[in-house]
mmCIF file of C-alpha atoms in Angstrom:
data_model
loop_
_atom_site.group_PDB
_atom_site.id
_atom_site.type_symbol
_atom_site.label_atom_id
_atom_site.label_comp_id
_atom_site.label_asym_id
_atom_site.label_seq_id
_atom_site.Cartn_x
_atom_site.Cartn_y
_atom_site.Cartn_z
ATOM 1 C CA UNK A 703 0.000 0.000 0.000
ATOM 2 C CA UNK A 704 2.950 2.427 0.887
ATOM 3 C CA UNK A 705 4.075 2.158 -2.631
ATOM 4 C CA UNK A 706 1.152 3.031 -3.918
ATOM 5 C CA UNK A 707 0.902 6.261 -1.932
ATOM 6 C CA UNK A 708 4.605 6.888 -2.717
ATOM 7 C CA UNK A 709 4.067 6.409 -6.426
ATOM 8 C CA UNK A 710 1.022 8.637 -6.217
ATOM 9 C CA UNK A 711 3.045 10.981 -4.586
ATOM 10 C CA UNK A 712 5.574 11.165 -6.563
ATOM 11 C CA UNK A 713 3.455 11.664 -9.751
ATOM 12 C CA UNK A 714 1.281 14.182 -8.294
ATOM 13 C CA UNK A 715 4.578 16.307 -7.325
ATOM 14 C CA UNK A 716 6.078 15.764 -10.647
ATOM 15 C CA UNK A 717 2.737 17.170 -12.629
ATOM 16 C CA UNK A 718 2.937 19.999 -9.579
ATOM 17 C CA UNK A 719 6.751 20.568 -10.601
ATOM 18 C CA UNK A 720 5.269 20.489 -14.562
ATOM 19 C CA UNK A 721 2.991 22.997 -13.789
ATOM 20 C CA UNK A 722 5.099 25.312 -12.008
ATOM 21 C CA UNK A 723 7.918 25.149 -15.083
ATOM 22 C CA UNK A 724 4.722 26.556 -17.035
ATOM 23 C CA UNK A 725 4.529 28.882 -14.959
ATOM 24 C CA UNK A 726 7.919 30.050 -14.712
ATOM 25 C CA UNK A 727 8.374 30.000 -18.146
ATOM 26 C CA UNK A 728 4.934 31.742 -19.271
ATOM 27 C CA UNK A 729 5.136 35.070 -16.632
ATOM 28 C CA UNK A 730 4.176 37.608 -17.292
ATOM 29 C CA UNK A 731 5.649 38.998 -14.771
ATOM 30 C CA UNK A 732 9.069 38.916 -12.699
ATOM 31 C CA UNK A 733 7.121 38.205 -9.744
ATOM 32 C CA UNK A 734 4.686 35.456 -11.223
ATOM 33 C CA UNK A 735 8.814 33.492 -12.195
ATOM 34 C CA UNK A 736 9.742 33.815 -8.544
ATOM 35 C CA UNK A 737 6.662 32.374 -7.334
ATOM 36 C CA UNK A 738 6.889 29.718 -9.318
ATOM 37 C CA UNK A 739 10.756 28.898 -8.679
ATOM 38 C CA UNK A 740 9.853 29.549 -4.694
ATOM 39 C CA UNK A 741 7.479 26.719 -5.133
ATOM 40 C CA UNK A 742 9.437 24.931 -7.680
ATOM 41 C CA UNK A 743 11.273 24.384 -4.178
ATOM 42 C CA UNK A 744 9.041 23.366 -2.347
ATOM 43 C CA UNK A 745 7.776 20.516 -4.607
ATOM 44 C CA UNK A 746 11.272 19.464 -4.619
ATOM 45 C CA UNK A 747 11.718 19.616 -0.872
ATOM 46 C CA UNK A 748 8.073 16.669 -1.066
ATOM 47 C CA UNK A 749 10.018 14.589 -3.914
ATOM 48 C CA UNK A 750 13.149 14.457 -1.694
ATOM 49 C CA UNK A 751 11.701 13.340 1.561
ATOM 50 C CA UNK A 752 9.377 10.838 -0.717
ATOM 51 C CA UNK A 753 12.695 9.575 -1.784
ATOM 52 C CA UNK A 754 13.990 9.291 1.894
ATOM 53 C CA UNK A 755 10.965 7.283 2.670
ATOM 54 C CA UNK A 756 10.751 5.202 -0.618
ATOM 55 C CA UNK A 757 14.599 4.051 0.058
ATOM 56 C CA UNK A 758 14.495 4.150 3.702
ATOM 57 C CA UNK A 759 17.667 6.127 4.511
ATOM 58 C CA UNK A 760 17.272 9.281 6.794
ATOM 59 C CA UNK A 761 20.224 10.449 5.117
ATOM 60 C CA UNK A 762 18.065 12.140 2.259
ATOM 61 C CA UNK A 763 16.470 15.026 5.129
ATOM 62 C CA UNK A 764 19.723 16.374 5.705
ATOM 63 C CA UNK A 765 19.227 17.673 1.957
ATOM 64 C CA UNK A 766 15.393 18.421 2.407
ATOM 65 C CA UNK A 767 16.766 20.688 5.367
ATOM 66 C CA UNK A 768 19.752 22.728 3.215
ATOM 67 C CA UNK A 769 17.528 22.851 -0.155
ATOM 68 C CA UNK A 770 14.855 24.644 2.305
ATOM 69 C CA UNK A 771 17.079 27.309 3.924
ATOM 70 C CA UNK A 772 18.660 28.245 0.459
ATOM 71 C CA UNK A 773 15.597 28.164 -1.293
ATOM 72 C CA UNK A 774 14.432 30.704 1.438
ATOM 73 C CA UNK A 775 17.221 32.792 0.950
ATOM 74 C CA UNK A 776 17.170 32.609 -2.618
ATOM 75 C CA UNK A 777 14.092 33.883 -2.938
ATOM 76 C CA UNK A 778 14.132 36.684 -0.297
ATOM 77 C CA UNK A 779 17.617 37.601 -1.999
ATOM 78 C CA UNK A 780 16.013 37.654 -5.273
ATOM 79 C CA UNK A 781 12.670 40.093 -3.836
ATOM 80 C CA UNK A 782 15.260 42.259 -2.170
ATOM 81 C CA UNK A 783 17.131 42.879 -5.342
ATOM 82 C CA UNK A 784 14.279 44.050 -6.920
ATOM 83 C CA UNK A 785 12.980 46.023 -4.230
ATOM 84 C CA UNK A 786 16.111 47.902 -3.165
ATOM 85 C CA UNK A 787 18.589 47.350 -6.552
ATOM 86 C CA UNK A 788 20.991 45.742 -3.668
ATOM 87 C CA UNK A 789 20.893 42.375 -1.352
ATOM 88 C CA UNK A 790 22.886 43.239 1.161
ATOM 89 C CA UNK A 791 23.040 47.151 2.180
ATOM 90 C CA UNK B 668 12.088 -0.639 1.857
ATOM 91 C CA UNK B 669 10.393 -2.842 5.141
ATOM 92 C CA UNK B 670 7.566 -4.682 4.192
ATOM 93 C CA UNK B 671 6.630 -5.668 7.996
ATOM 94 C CA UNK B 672 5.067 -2.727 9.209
ATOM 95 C CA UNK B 673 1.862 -2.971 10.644
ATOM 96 C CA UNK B 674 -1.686 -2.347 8.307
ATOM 97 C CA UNK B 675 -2.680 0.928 10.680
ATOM 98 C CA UNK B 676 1.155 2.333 10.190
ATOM 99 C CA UNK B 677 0.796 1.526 6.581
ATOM 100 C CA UNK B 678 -2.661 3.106 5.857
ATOM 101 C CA UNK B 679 -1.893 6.195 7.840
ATOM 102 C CA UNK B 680 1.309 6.820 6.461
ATOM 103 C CA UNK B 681 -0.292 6.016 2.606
ATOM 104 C CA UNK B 682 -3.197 8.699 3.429
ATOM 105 C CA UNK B 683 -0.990 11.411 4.657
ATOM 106 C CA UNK B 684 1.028 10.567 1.318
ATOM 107 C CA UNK B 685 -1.862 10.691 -1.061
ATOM 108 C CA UNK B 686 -3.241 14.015 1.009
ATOM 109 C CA UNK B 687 0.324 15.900 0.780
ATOM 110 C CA UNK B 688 0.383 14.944 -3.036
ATOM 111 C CA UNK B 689 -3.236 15.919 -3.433
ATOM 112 C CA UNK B 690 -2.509 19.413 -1.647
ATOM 113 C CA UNK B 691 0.994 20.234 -3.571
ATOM 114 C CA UNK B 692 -0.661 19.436 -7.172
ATOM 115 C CA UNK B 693 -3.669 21.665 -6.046
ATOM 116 C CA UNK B 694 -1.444 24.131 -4.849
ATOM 117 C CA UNK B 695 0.196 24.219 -7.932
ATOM 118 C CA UNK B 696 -2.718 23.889 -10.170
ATOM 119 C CA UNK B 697 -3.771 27.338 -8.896
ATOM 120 C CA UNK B 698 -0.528 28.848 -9.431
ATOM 121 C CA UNK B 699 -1.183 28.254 -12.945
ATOM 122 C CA UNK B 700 -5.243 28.873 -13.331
ATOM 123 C CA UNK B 701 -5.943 32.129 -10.896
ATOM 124 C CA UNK B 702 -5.608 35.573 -12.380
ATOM 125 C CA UNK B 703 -2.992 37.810 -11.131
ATOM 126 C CA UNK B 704 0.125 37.721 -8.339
ATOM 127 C CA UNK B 705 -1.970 38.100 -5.435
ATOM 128 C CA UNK B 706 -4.639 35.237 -6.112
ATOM 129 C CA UNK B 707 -1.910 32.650 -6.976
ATOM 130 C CA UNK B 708 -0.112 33.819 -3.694
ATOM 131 C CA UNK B 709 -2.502 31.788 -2.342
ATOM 132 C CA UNK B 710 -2.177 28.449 -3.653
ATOM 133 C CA UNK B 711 1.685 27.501 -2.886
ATOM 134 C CA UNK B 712 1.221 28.964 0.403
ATOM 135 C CA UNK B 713 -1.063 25.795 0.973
ATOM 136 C CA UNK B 714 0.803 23.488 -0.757
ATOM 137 C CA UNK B 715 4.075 24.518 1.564
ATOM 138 C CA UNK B 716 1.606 24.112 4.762
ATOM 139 C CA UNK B 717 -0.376 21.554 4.175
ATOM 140 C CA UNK B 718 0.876 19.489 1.210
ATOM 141 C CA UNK B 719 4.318 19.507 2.649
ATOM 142 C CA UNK B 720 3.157 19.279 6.305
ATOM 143 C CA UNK B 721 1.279 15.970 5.426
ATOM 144 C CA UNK B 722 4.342 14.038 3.840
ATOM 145 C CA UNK B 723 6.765 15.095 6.483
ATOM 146 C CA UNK B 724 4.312 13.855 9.149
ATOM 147 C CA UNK B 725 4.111 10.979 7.152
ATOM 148 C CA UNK B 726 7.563 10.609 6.994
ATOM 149 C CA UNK B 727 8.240 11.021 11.122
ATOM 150 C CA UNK B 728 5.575 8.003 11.092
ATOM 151 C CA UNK B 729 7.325 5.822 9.000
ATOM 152 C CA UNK B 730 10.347 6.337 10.226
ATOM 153 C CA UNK B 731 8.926 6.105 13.779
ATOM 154 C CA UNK B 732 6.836 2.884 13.821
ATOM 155 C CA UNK B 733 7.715 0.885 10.385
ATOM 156 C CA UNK B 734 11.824 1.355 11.303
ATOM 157 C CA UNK B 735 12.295 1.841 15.043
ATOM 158 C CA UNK B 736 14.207 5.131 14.370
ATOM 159 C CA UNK B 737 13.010 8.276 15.756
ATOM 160 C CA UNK B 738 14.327 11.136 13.923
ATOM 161 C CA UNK B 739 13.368 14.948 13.975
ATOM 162 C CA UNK B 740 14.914 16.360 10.764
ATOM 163 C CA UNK B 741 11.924 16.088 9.446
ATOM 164 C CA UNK B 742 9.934 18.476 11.923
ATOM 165 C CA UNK B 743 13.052 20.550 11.849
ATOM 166 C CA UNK B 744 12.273 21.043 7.674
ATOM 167 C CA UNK B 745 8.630 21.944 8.660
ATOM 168 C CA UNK B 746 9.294 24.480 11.332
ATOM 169 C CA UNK B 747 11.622 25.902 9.141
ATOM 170 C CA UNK B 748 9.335 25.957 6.268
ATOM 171 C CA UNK B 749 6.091 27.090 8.466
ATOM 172 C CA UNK B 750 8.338 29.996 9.560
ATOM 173 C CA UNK B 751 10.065 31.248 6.374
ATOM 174 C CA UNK B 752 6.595 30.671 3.944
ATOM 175 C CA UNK B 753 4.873 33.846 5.222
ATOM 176 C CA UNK B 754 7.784 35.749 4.488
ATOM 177 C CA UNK B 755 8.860 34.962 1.432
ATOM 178 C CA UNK B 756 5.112 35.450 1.020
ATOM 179 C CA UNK B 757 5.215 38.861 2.140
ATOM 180 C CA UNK B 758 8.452 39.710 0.396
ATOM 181 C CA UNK B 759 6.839 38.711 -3.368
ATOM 182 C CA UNK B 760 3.924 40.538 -2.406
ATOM 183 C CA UNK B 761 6.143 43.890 -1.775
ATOM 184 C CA UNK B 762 7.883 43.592 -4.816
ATOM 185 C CA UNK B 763 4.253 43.096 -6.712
ATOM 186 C CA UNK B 764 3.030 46.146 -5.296
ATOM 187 C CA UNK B 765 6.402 48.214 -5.895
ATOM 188 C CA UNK B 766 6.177 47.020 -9.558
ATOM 189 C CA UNK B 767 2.294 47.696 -9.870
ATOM 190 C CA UNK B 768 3.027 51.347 -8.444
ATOM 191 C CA UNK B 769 6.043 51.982 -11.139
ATOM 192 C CA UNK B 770 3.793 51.428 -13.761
ATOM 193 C CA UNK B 771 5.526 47.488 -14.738
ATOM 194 C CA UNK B 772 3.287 46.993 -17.517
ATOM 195 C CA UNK B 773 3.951 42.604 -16.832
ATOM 196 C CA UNK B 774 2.833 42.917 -13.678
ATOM 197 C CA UNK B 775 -1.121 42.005 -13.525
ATOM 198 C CA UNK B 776 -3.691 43.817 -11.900
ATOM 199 C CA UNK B 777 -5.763 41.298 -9.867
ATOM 200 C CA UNK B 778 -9.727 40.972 -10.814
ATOM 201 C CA UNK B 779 -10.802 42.652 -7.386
ATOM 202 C CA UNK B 780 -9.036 45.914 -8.030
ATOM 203 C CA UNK B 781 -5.550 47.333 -6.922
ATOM 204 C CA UNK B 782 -4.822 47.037 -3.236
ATOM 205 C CA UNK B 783 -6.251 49.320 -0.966
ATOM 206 C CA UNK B 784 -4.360 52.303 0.413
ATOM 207 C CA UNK B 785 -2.964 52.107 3.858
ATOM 208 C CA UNK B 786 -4.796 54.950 6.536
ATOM 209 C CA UNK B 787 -3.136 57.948 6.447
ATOM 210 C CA UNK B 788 -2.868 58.958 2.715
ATOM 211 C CA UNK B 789 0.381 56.667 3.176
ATOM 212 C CA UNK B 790 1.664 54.316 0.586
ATOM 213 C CA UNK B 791 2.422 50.485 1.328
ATOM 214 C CA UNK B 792 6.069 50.074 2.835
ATOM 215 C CA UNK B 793 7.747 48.360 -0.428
ATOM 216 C CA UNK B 794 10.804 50.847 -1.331
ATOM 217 C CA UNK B 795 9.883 54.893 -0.461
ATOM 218 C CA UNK B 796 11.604 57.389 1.133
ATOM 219 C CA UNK B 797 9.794 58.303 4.164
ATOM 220 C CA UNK B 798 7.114 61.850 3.366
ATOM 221 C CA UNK B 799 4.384 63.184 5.189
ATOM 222 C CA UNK B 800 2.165 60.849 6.655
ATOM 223 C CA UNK B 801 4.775 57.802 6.815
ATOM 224 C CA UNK B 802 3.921 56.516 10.566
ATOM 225 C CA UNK B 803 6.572 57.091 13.089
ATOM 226 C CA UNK B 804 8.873 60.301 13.781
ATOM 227 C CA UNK B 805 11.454 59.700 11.367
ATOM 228 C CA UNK B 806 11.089 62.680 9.351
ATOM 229 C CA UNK B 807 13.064 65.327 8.971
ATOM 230 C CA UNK B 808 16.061 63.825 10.996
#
């Protein structure tokens, strides 16, 4: 049953990654492409800890963890560039 | 993968799967269908929560009662995420509204209108030098 759920899983995250490449690449605007790469992130964060579970190593939340804090901080950098021409002032 | 875990482990960890997968594809489905920057604000934020929230609770459970280990990396990623979300939130939302108010022709104007102004004849705080009627007593130092 668990590898049913996982499979689902990871198809419904891969459509939701699909969808959000669509997005990125359609616009229109600046904002709509960091959106979509902020949650291009996320859905990557769900396919990684789908992997930790489907192989049943904990090593694979270490890099959930670090792909959450720089996707964070990527996309905060990226707003604050836009906002003030400058990340760090 | 361990193929001994109990049928309740099993079915509550597969729901909490198919509902995390469930919330992230809605939560990108509406990134792509609503109208403008502010409605599809809305749907990632629920996919991060929710979506997200499901299949790392799922994961703790797995982990938990299917393989004996208790680990908290996972709760770790979900803090984290639960606390940075609203802010990157926020921060996309500034830079809409500094873009809508410079006249970015890309930027889209959501169905409901522009946002409403703040009380005081002020602006919302995206990237201004302060004026008359910016709260506080920074002026004119």
């Amino acid at each position: 049953m668990i590898a049913y759920a996982l499979a689902f899983g990871f198809a419904a995250l891969g459509i939701a990654l699909a969808l959000n490449l669509w997005r990125l690449f359609k616009g229109p605007g600046v904002t709509d492409r960091i959106l979509a790469l902020d949650t291009m992130v996320i859905n990557v964060i769900g396919l990684i800890v789908l992997t930790g579970i489907a192989s049943g190593s904990g090593t694979a939340f270490e890099a959930a963890l670090l792909l959450a804090m720089v996707g964070f901080v990527g996309t905060v950098s990226y707003a604050k560039f836009l906002l003030r021409g400058d990340i760090i002032e | 993968m361990n193929t001994a875990a109990p049928l309740v482990v099993e079915l509550v960890v597969s729901a909490l799967l198919v509902l995390g997968g469930v919330f992230a594809l809605v939560g990108s489905w509406g990134l792509v269908r609503l109208p403008s920057l502010m409605e599809r604000l809305h749907g990632p934020t629920k996919a991060t929560t929710l979506g997200l929230g499901a299949i790392l609770v799922a994961s703790v459970v797995w982990f938990q009662l299917a393989q004996g280990e208790w680990t908290t990396h996972e709760l770790l990623v979900s803090v984290f995420l639960f606390v940075t979300a609203p802010i990157s939130a926020n921060m996309i939302a500034k830079v809409h509204l500094h873009r809508l108010r410079h006249d970015e022709r890309s930027e889209s104007v959501s169905p409901a209108g522009p946002a409403p102004s703040p009380p005081g004849g002020a602006e919302w705080a995206t990237h201004q030098a302060p004026h008359e009627g910016t709260p506080g007593d920074f002026i004119g130092d």
